[in-house]
Amino acid sequence: MSGAPVLEVENLVKHFPIHGGLLQRRVGAVKAVDGVSFAIAKGETLGLVGESGCGKSTIGKTVLKLIEPTAGRILLGGEDVTALKPGAMWPHRRRIQTIFQDPYSSMNPRLSAGTIVGEPLENFGIAKGKDLEARVVRLFERVGLRPDSMRKYAHEFSGGQRQRLGIAKALSVNPDLIVADEPVSALDVSVQAQVLNLLIDLQEELGLAYLFISHDLGVMRHISHRIAVMYLGRIVEITDKRTLFTNPLHPYTEALLSAATAPDPRRKRRGKKIVQGDVPSPANPPSGCHFHTRCPYAVAECKVTSPPLKEVAPGHHVACLLR
Amino acid sequence: MSAILEVRDLRTQFDTLDGVVRAVDGVSFDLARGETLGIVGESGCGKSVTALSILRLIPPETGRIAAGSSIRFEGEELTGLSEQEMKRLRGHRISMIFQEPMTSLNPVLTVGTQIAENVTRHLGLPKKAALARAVEMLDLVRIADPGRRVYEYPHQLSGGMRQRVMIAMALSCDPQVLIADEPTTALDVTVQAQILDLMLELKEKTGTAIVLITHDLGVVAETTQRVVVMYAGRKVEEAPVEALFDNPLHPYTRGLMRAIPRLDVEADAAGTRPRLQEIPGLVPLLTRPIIGCAFAARCELATDRCRTTPPPFVDAGGGHIVACWEAKP
């Protein structure tokens, strides 16, 4: 893989202030993202997996610059875009697009599907008139929608078709990277399979990179090349998919894999290593290693020392004092 | 083993602006004592409406259980019971838990009050004894420090704890049947695993039979003994859980299994991703009567007969039945 990574994130931090009391003073912060670094190469899928409140969606929004990071750097194709104001960010927005869990909520119900998909092309002044229409037809065909459905409205499409519309819209400006935040979580499995296959086909054809955010390990294993496991704002383990599933090193990764269900009745629940307790609040994370309150292997040191993300094998990073 | 719950030819319909929706269209199954039965299918297949029908919770303004349907609980026909009689059953002999516990819990009452209320209503226990029972139940569902938690409000608890409270409430009067509709769908995976373990453990302790309704084949595989697969308001296949996963017979069940991205299948050395099998097309509209097999329009095996005549159930032996003209048991 040559050239600068499509996306690089260095020590990204995003804290949301908590206000309280009579004067609404700042009384604390939700440490949604707490020092996260990773890079995505051209044509690669990096999966971000974790449970609710781990900060995976906040990372997605921050790299899209929909929200401003508290600290850290975001580089798109080697260019630092962290400090860019919305106007200066504008030309970079073509390179990074997004698809959401519920595409319907991001579509104007009064516009036709064709207009919705063509909107970015108009906004960026890439095409207009007949050229625009021809491009939209090609996009519809590319994502498996019939071009004659261009005149329909978003509510006339099924959930899976709406996700195809969302993908067509994201593709319209030829981005390098698509941030996909739980894009198949709301879909039934038979439709989910259609959308995952489409995303993989598009990647192979166009050399797209994905930052794929999901809580579903089965989906992750299917679509990702590398996977980062997050817990309370930090990456606890990052490696290629094969290694993660065959040789997980962080106790939290182990717990996640053990807790996941598989469609195999002989893989009985008994004897699984199930971690106890709930995920603590990111407004008040535990000291030291955030996972020590639920970790079956934790020692006294884990309560005080925050483990750094160490490279234990080429490309395999783990944040655990015991590994 | 005699069935504790027998559902026969259940038809539940709703009136909508687009016409009558046949949400459940002739479903039959039995639930044995102490058994865990899974009902699985995708959105709109009628699995949740089946649960609501058993509990007689179909809103009478818009929906109804059609004449000819039968739901027998311990031999007693439920479809003809009055609302008063149903209220004596619900939460007592038949209990339920739903996906989002927050919407089923009263936000202005402590969880102890809510559990005690159920106990007082059905078992006639005085207030103090009912609250003691609530503490006992919270302890049973392994909520730490139950003597203190009993005085807390739902918003003070995490999602996993709230679902534990719902289970405590549902089991507080020793029900014979527990209907769980997507009980872990809103929970994180590590918490889902805790709740599934808890449900199975309590089932063994109390002997309560469970109807587990879910879209998740992984949950079904790991927790149930027998499975009913539904599609477009109909039962298409029923089998013991091992038989269903070893040898799915209905083309829809087969399609579902091949569509799941699996965690337990090893990717090849190069890391190439095998294609997931798609099921082409969409679920049929339930506002129009379905002639023939409901899956025919999406099925690669479909013949003219499938499109015109509803398939009968074929017995594959060992309690495995399938509604398909083309399946080869």
XYZ file of C-alpha atoms in Angstrom:
652
model
C 0.000 0.000 0.000
C 1.647 3.180 -1.200
C 1.282 6.846 -0.378
C -0.194 8.514 2.669
C -2.974 6.718 4.476
C -6.462 7.838 3.498
C -7.115 8.758 7.104
C -4.800 9.147 10.041
C -5.911 9.953 13.545
C -3.369 10.853 16.211
C -4.197 11.000 19.901
C -7.748 12.014 19.198
C -9.603 13.279 22.258
C -13.220 14.347 22.476
C -14.658 15.405 25.803
C -18.244 16.584 26.134
C -18.652 19.015 29.031
C -21.232 18.307 31.727
C -22.838 21.416 33.172
C -24.570 21.490 36.507
C -25.611 23.596 39.457
C -27.415 26.927 39.543
C -24.929 28.731 37.322
C -24.559 25.814 34.920
C -20.851 25.720 35.544
C -18.805 22.993 34.007
C -18.758 20.194 36.567
C -17.157 17.413 34.580
C -16.773 15.827 31.184
C -17.865 12.742 29.356
C -14.610 11.363 28.022
C -16.164 9.923 24.890
C -12.849 9.529 23.061
C -9.736 9.534 25.170
C -6.552 9.438 23.120
C -7.146 7.273 20.070
C -4.723 6.755 17.167
C -5.122 4.718 14.006
C -4.645 4.902 10.247
C -6.615 3.535 7.308
C -4.908 2.700 4.026
C -6.440 3.030 0.571
C -8.918 0.247 -0.131
C -8.868 -0.969 3.445
C -11.693 -1.546 5.913
C -10.962 -0.745 9.519
C -13.658 -1.979 11.864
C -14.361 -0.141 15.104
C -16.147 -2.449 17.509
C -17.326 -1.923 21.053
C -20.378 -1.645 23.247
C -22.583 1.389 23.748
C -20.738 4.373 25.118
C -17.305 3.207 23.988
C -16.906 6.228 21.719
C -16.992 4.508 18.337
C -19.687 6.768 16.879
C -18.026 9.880 18.326
C -14.849 8.947 16.447
C -16.906 8.685 13.254
C -18.436 12.115 13.771
C -15.119 13.678 14.718
C -13.205 12.447 11.674
C -16.064 13.760 9.533
C -15.586 17.057 11.383
C -19.253 17.108 12.254
C -18.019 17.794 15.768
C -14.723 19.422 16.723
C -12.118 17.317 18.509
C -10.938 18.452 21.946
C -7.344 17.496 21.102
C -5.373 15.404 18.656
C -4.903 15.476 14.887
C -6.938 14.285 11.920
C -5.146 13.878 8.589
C -6.967 13.211 5.327
C -4.620 11.884 2.663
C -1.681 13.299 4.627
C -3.196 16.776 5.013
C -3.939 18.038 8.489
C -7.586 19.097 8.570
C -7.947 19.301 12.358
C -8.053 23.064 12.626
C -9.874 23.831 9.379
C -12.946 26.040 9.669
C -16.080 24.806 7.858
C -15.319 26.894 4.741
C -11.774 25.614 4.440
C -12.955 22.084 5.170
C -15.387 22.202 2.241
C -13.057 20.937 -0.536
C -11.976 18.045 1.697
C -15.536 16.887 2.264
C -15.586 15.233 -1.139
C -12.944 12.788 0.020
C -14.803 11.567 3.078
C -18.464 10.588 2.963
C -20.762 8.801 5.344
C -23.625 6.352 5.533
C -25.802 6.020 8.592
C -27.770 3.370 10.403
C -31.062 4.960 9.463
C -30.678 6.636 6.072
C -34.317 7.687 6.129
C -33.716 10.277 8.826
C -31.108 11.986 6.624
C -33.320 12.194 3.531
C -35.630 15.077 2.767
C -39.073 13.446 2.480
C -40.191 16.038 -0.077
C -37.406 15.404 -2.579
C -37.384 12.604 -5.106
C -34.808 9.849 -4.698
C -32.971 11.029 -7.807
C -32.638 14.553 -6.413
C -31.370 13.226 -3.086
C -28.684 11.103 -4.720
C -27.669 13.891 -7.111
C -27.539 16.618 -4.468
C -23.834 16.263 -3.579
C -22.940 16.433 -7.301
C -24.784 19.726 -7.568
C -23.439 21.069 -4.289
C -19.858 20.454 -5.300
C -20.554 21.805 -8.807
C -19.462 18.538 -10.369
C -22.365 18.060 -12.725
C -25.644 19.593 -13.740
C -28.470 19.137 -16.210
C -28.280 16.106 -18.506
C -24.842 15.114 -17.229
C -26.155 15.082 -13.667
C -29.094 12.934 -14.621
C -26.898 10.477 -16.492
C -24.578 10.191 -13.500
C -27.511 9.590 -11.137
C -28.822 6.851 -13.443
C -25.416 5.166 -13.331
C -25.321 5.453 -9.522
C -28.778 3.876 -9.230
C -27.684 1.014 -11.437
C -24.425 0.620 -9.567
C -26.138 0.106 -6.195
C -28.811 -2.202 -7.611
C -31.757 0.178 -7.801
C -33.906 0.558 -10.883
C -33.276 3.955 -12.500
C -37.022 4.396 -13.045
C -37.413 4.577 -9.264
C -35.592 7.947 -9.352
C -38.871 9.769 -9.269
C -40.117 8.006 -6.147
C -39.843 9.477 -2.664
C -37.768 8.027 0.172
C -40.818 6.647 2.006
C -41.697 4.501 -1.005
C -38.514 2.456 -0.615
C -37.912 -0.464 1.764
C -35.236 -0.264 4.467
C -32.641 -2.065 2.369
C -33.374 0.060 -0.691
C -33.029 3.236 1.380
C -29.625 2.055 2.517
C -28.752 1.588 -1.175
C -29.883 5.183 -1.791
C -27.636 6.335 1.065
C -24.716 4.442 -0.471
C -25.415 5.902 -3.927
C -25.425 9.400 -2.452
C -22.136 8.802 -0.622
C -20.557 7.387 -3.797
C -21.692 10.252 -6.014
C -18.635 12.434 -5.336
C -16.060 9.612 -5.625
C -14.806 9.688 -2.041
C -11.635 7.928 -0.832
C -13.187 6.986 2.480
C -16.690 6.197 3.696
C -17.504 6.319 7.383
C -20.222 3.700 7.852
C -21.861 3.916 11.265
C -23.875 0.741 11.961
C -25.082 0.668 8.332
C -26.726 -2.742 8.555
C -27.870 -2.855 12.182
C -31.463 -1.919 11.410
C -31.792 -4.426 8.563
C -33.055 -7.992 8.561
C -30.348 -10.586 7.909
C -31.438 -11.386 4.366
C -31.272 -7.697 3.435
C -28.162 -7.131 5.529
C -26.391 -9.705 3.358
C -27.333 -7.752 0.227
C -25.941 -4.492 1.621
C -22.708 -6.063 2.929
C -22.078 -7.731 -0.422
C -22.671 -4.417 -2.194
C -20.221 -2.595 0.097
C -17.540 -5.227 -0.547
C -18.101 -5.150 -4.327
C -17.829 -1.365 -4.372
C -14.643 -1.455 -2.354
C -13.008 -3.921 -4.714
C -14.119 -1.997 -7.766
C -13.391 1.553 -6.637
C -10.599 1.088 -4.098
C -12.697 2.681 -1.366
C -11.624 2.640 2.248
C -14.186 2.151 5.004
C -14.221 3.122 8.630
C -16.841 0.589 9.598
C -18.487 1.086 12.976
C -20.515 -1.774 14.405
C -21.292 -3.670 17.574
C -21.841 -6.906 15.635
C -18.780 -9.142 15.631
C -20.132 -11.390 12.882
C -20.572 -8.432 10.542
C -17.149 -7.111 11.566
C -15.456 -10.368 10.827
C -17.070 -10.450 7.443
C -16.270 -6.969 6.204
C -13.133 -5.754 7.999
C -9.471 -6.181 7.172
C -8.321 -4.863 10.518
C -10.351 -4.371 13.684
C -9.945 -1.968 16.596
C -11.721 -2.931 19.812
C -12.794 0.023 21.936
C -13.732 0.244 25.580
C -14.721 3.499 27.282
C -13.060 5.876 24.854
C -9.850 3.952 24.274
C -8.626 1.366 21.812
C -7.719 -1.707 23.839
C -6.633 -3.909 20.952
C -6.058 -3.424 17.239
C -4.890 -6.025 14.751
C -5.823 -7.806 11.553
C -9.120 -9.639 11.666
C -7.698 -13.137 11.593
C -5.435 -12.554 14.544
C -8.170 -10.870 16.519
C -10.490 -13.832 16.216
C -7.903 -16.573 16.641
C -5.546 -14.976 19.147
C -7.292 -12.191 21.062
C -4.966 -10.818 23.726
C -6.934 -8.194 25.612
C -9.256 -9.632 28.286
C -12.060 -7.407 27.008
C -11.696 -8.722 23.446
C -11.775 -12.222 24.891
C -14.958 -11.345 26.799
C -16.629 -9.884 23.710
C -15.812 -12.945 21.590
C -16.982 -15.275 24.316
C -20.247 -13.392 24.801
C -21.138 -13.316 21.103
C -23.670 -15.915 20.007
C -23.150 -18.205 17.032
C -25.773 -20.065 15.018
C -24.560 -23.414 16.293
C -26.642 -25.248 18.889
C -23.701 -27.396 19.960
C -21.761 -24.364 21.072
C -23.619 -24.345 24.370
C -23.705 -21.403 26.655
C -22.419 -23.246 29.682
C -18.711 -22.922 30.219
C -18.497 -19.609 28.427
C -16.415 -17.001 30.132
C -18.926 -14.256 30.782
C -17.690 -11.001 32.301
C -19.939 -9.636 35.002
C -21.309 -6.156 35.491
C -22.208 -3.361 33.118
C -20.049 -0.935 31.182
C -19.223 1.952 33.592
C -20.242 5.495 32.698
C -17.793 7.331 30.422
C -18.409 10.422 32.583
C -16.707 8.662 35.448
C -14.507 5.885 34.063
C -12.563 3.659 36.459
C -8.979 4.638 37.248
C -5.986 2.955 35.641
C -7.118 0.431 33.063
C -10.805 1.224 32.410
C -11.594 -2.482 32.231
C -10.100 -3.477 35.599
C -13.502 -3.416 37.384
C -14.768 -6.268 35.194
C -11.523 -7.997 34.284
C -11.098 -11.530 35.627
C -7.286 -11.217 35.555
C -6.892 -7.750 37.085
C -4.104 -7.196 39.606
C -3.524 -4.251 41.974
C -1.346 -2.452 39.421
C -4.267 -2.292 36.931
C -6.170 0.061 39.255
C -3.493 2.724 39.130
C -1.639 2.454 35.851
C -3.283 3.203 32.557
C -1.787 0.656 30.146
C -0.281 2.037 26.921
C -1.132 0.501 23.553
C 1.932 -1.700 22.918
C 2.912 -3.538 19.758
C 3.210 -7.175 20.858
C 3.610 -8.625 17.371
C 3.887 -6.883 13.985
C 0.654 -4.918 13.552
C -0.878 -6.286 16.750
C -1.297 -3.645 19.469
C -2.721 -4.362 22.914
C -3.295 -2.101 25.909
C -2.942 -4.468 28.837
C -0.341 -4.561 31.596
C -0.474 -8.343 31.738
C 0.292 -9.065 28.088
C -45.009 -34.854 27.937
C -48.276 -32.953 27.759
C -48.271 -29.468 26.326
C -48.887 -26.576 28.680
C -49.740 -24.246 25.830
C -51.436 -25.309 22.617
C -51.879 -22.777 19.817
C -54.083 -23.910 16.925
C -54.739 -22.119 13.652
C -54.064 -18.710 15.191
C -55.149 -15.889 12.914
C -54.615 -12.322 14.085
C -55.655 -9.451 11.878
C -55.405 -5.677 11.981
C -57.495 -3.070 10.200
C -55.381 -0.458 8.457
C -56.010 2.200 5.828
C -54.522 -0.177 3.266
C -56.896 -2.966 4.219
C -56.839 -5.922 6.591
C -53.321 -7.025 7.533
C -53.092 -10.751 8.197
C -50.243 -10.481 10.674
C -50.594 -14.070 11.859
C -52.194 -16.388 9.341
C -52.935 -19.856 10.684
C -50.109 -20.669 13.086
C -50.138 -23.790 15.282
C -47.597 -25.033 17.820
C -47.307 -26.616 21.244
C -45.178 -25.646 24.204
C -44.237 -28.506 26.538
C -43.837 -28.053 30.292
C -40.418 -26.718 31.181
C -39.428 -26.370 27.542
C -37.695 -23.458 25.798
C -39.290 -22.831 22.435
C -37.824 -20.285 20.030
C -39.931 -18.394 17.521
C -37.667 -16.878 14.900
C -38.222 -14.760 11.821
C -37.556 -11.341 10.308
C -39.484 -8.133 10.878
C -43.135 -8.418 10.017
C -43.231 -12.221 10.148
C -45.787 -12.148 12.948
C -43.654 -13.458 15.802
C -44.401 -10.600 18.197
C -48.088 -10.556 17.266
C -48.178 -14.262 18.115
C -46.871 -13.423 21.596
C -49.329 -10.581 22.057
C -52.162 -12.838 20.886
C -51.340 -15.497 23.486
C -51.486 -12.799 26.154
C -54.613 -11.336 24.534
C -52.912 -7.960 24.263
C -54.097 -7.167 20.737
C -55.669 -3.679 20.877
C -59.398 -4.263 20.249
C -59.849 -0.950 18.397
C -57.656 -2.036 15.495
C -57.082 -5.755 15.706
C -58.640 -9.062 16.544
C -57.949 -12.747 16.903
C -60.128 -14.270 14.177
C -62.839 -16.789 14.955
C -61.636 -20.368 14.747
C -58.306 -19.583 16.416
C -57.568 -21.512 19.566
C -55.074 -20.855 22.374
C -55.264 -23.363 25.206
C -53.286 -22.884 28.400
C -53.359 -25.943 30.690
C -56.366 -27.080 28.719
C -58.284 -23.846 29.235
C -59.319 -21.901 26.127
C -57.977 -18.341 26.362
C -59.613 -16.796 23.317
C -63.026 -16.692 25.003
C -61.911 -15.335 28.390
C -63.012 -11.904 29.607
C -60.450 -9.160 30.221
C -60.928 -9.649 33.980
C -60.096 -13.341 33.701
C -57.053 -12.588 31.527
C -55.802 -10.081 34.107
C -55.748 -12.881 36.669
C -53.536 -14.942 34.357
C -51.118 -12.294 33.114
C -48.138 -11.706 35.323
C -49.169 -14.694 37.394
C -49.410 -17.943 35.466
C -48.298 -16.524 32.130
C -45.697 -13.751 32.308
C -43.879 -11.680 29.762
C -40.771 -9.596 29.246
C -40.213 -7.232 26.367
C -37.328 -5.716 24.477
C -37.137 -2.322 26.117
C -37.610 -2.646 29.888
C -37.780 1.117 30.365
C -41.094 1.308 28.519
C -42.604 -1.433 30.691
C -41.447 -0.024 34.023
C -43.254 2.834 35.738
C -40.710 5.664 36.096
C -42.301 7.164 39.223
C -42.473 3.991 41.330
C -39.539 2.192 42.946
C -38.749 -1.186 41.439
C -39.626 -2.810 44.764
C -43.105 -1.271 44.721
C -43.645 -2.510 41.193
C -42.624 -6.078 41.948
C -44.575 -6.063 45.235
C -47.675 -4.760 43.448
C -47.720 -7.799 41.198
C -47.216 -10.154 44.133
C -49.991 -8.500 46.159
C -52.418 -8.549 43.261
C -51.992 -12.186 42.345
C -50.948 -13.912 45.552
C -52.716 -11.615 48.035
C -49.568 -11.123 50.100
C -49.642 -8.166 52.535
C -47.423 -5.206 51.690
C -44.502 -6.101 53.930
C -44.337 -9.711 52.817
C -44.672 -8.609 49.189
C -41.714 -6.266 49.548
C -39.712 -9.047 51.166
C -40.602 -11.186 48.153
C -39.368 -8.361 45.899
C -35.991 -8.367 47.686
C -35.849 -12.137 47.350
C -36.586 -11.895 43.609
C -33.928 -9.212 43.036
C -31.475 -11.463 44.800
C -32.561 -14.349 42.580
C -31.798 -12.357 39.426
C -28.414 -11.537 40.996
C -28.793 -7.869 41.582
C -26.175 -6.955 44.160
C -27.402 -5.364 47.383
C -31.103 -6.102 46.730
C -32.199 -4.611 50.081
C -31.092 -1.188 48.845
C -31.913 -1.573 45.141
C -35.517 -2.367 45.967
C -35.993 1.323 46.881
C -34.471 2.635 43.659
C -36.263 3.990 40.601
C -35.854 2.544 37.088
C -33.766 5.506 35.882
C -31.161 4.741 38.542
C -30.492 1.338 37.000
C -28.507 0.367 33.908
C -30.193 -1.301 30.926
C -29.036 -4.755 31.976
C -30.263 -4.223 35.542
C -33.649 -3.044 34.317
C -34.044 -6.211 32.291
C -33.114 -8.163 35.431
C -35.852 -6.291 37.286
C -38.324 -7.194 34.530
C -37.337 -10.841 34.853
C -37.679 -10.634 38.648
C -41.155 -9.166 38.225
C -42.164 -11.710 35.595
C -41.069 -14.613 37.791
C -42.350 -13.174 41.076
C -45.555 -15.270 41.044
C -43.960 -18.498 39.768
C -45.483 -18.503 36.261
C -45.830 -21.714 34.261
C -45.064 -19.892 31.018
C -42.744 -16.959 30.364
C -43.010 -15.194 27.024
C -39.849 -13.233 26.224
C -40.065 -10.985 23.177
C -36.555 -9.972 22.029
C -35.427 -9.750 25.671
C -31.782 -9.022 24.881
C -31.970 -7.157 21.585
C -31.459 -3.729 23.159
C -28.549 -4.877 25.326
C -24.818 -4.901 24.740
C -23.303 -8.298 23.924
C -21.598 -8.857 27.266
C -24.827 -7.941 29.075
C -26.899 -10.035 26.664
C -24.759 -13.029 27.568
C -25.399 -12.409 31.280
C -29.171 -12.151 30.775
C -29.393 -15.274 28.589
C -27.420 -17.241 31.180
C -29.683 -15.931 33.908
C -32.846 -16.906 32.042
C -31.584 -20.439 31.427
C -30.425 -20.867 34.985
C -33.748 -19.650 36.397
C -35.652 -21.876 34.020
C -33.849 -24.877 35.424
C -34.530 -23.722 38.959
C -38.223 -22.908 38.516
C -39.308 -25.191 35.663
C -40.975 -22.291 33.848
C -41.514 -22.979 30.153
C -40.189 -20.185 27.926
C -41.298 -18.902 24.544
C -38.315 -16.925 23.273
C -39.103 -14.636 20.373
C -36.123 -13.291 18.470
C -34.694 -12.411 15.085
C -31.259 -13.622 16.167
C -30.389 -17.147 15.053
C -27.370 -17.170 17.342
C -29.543 -16.578 20.398
C -31.976 -19.266 19.229
C -29.198 -21.806 18.663
C -27.626 -21.323 22.040
C -30.696 -21.117 24.249
C -33.694 -23.020 22.865
C -34.641 -26.679 22.555
C -37.154 -26.419 19.751
C -37.675 -23.747 17.099
C -40.589 -22.455 15.027
C -39.546 -20.472 11.931
C -42.101 -17.920 10.732
C -42.414 -16.125 7.429
C -45.127 -13.654 6.376
C -47.466 -14.644 9.216
C -47.086 -18.377 8.724
C -45.077 -21.153 10.287
C -42.796 -22.564 7.600
C -40.688 -24.986 9.627
C -40.507 -26.467 13.106
C -37.786 -28.689 14.531
C -35.615 -29.536 17.516
C -32.834 -26.971 17.544
C -30.011 -29.337 16.483
C -32.058 -30.722 13.594
C -32.944 -27.243 12.397
C -29.351 -26.027 12.277
C -27.912 -29.337 11.000
C -30.467 -29.816 8.311
C -32.669 -26.822 7.582
C -35.310 -27.955 5.103
C -37.288 -24.884 4.105
C -35.624 -22.762 1.412
C -36.299 -19.689 3.574
C -34.606 -21.197 6.636
C -31.682 -22.263 4.458
C -31.459 -18.785 2.991
C -31.441 -17.191 6.439
C -28.642 -19.421 7.650
C -26.466 -18.654 4.642
C -27.123 -14.926 4.962
C -25.638 -14.568 8.457
C -22.045 -13.363 8.647
C -20.625 -16.045 10.905
C -18.226 -15.650 13.727
C -17.316 -19.309 13.919
C -16.365 -19.903 10.297
C -12.664 -19.576 9.615
C -11.721 -17.194 6.823
C -9.164 -18.614 4.430
C -5.481 -17.774 4.746
C -5.603 -14.925 2.258
C -8.402 -13.404 4.322
C -10.830 -13.341 1.413
C -14.386 -12.808 2.375
C -16.802 -15.425 1.099
C -19.934 -13.853 -0.329
C -22.959 -13.891 1.878
C -25.952 -15.470 0.293
C -28.671 -12.966 -0.386
C -32.355 -13.753 -0.413
C -33.581 -11.794 -3.429
C -36.757 -9.760 -3.306
C -38.953 -8.599 -0.470
C -41.455 -9.972 2.013
C -44.958 -10.011 0.447
C -47.536 -7.437 1.463
C -49.786 -8.874 4.136
C -52.753 -6.772 3.066
C -53.401 -9.075 0.127
C -54.328 -12.712 0.567
C -51.328 -14.879 -0.224
C -52.194 -17.623 -2.667
C -49.944 -20.632 -2.495
C -46.645 -20.562 -0.593
C -45.791 -17.152 0.934
C -42.125 -17.588 0.007
C -42.709 -18.657 -3.609
C -41.905 -15.249 -5.133
C -38.390 -15.301 -3.608
C -37.703 -19.009 -3.835
C -35.346 -20.515 -6.416
C -37.110 -23.864 -6.215
C -40.616 -22.509 -6.759
C -42.838 -24.205 -9.322
C -46.331 -23.359 -10.545
C -47.815 -25.523 -7.829
C -46.005 -23.417 -5.163
C -47.573 -20.264 -6.548
C -51.119 -21.638 -6.516
C -51.468 -24.148 -3.685
C -50.340 -23.653 -0.081
C -47.869 -26.403 0.805
C -48.907 -28.896 3.498
C -46.572 -29.787 6.346
C -44.255 -32.657 5.495
C -43.006 -34.740 8.402
C -39.246 -35.313 8.263
C -39.304 -37.409 11.440
C -38.131 -36.630 14.951
C -40.501 -33.697 15.301
C -39.081 -31.897 12.269
C -41.815 -30.573 9.968
C -41.632 -28.256 6.982
C -44.226 -26.529 4.816
C -42.712 -26.876 1.366
C -43.624 -28.695 -1.824
C -40.029 -29.009 -2.943
C -38.162 -29.793 0.286
C -36.639 -33.258 0.312
C -36.719 -34.450 3.905
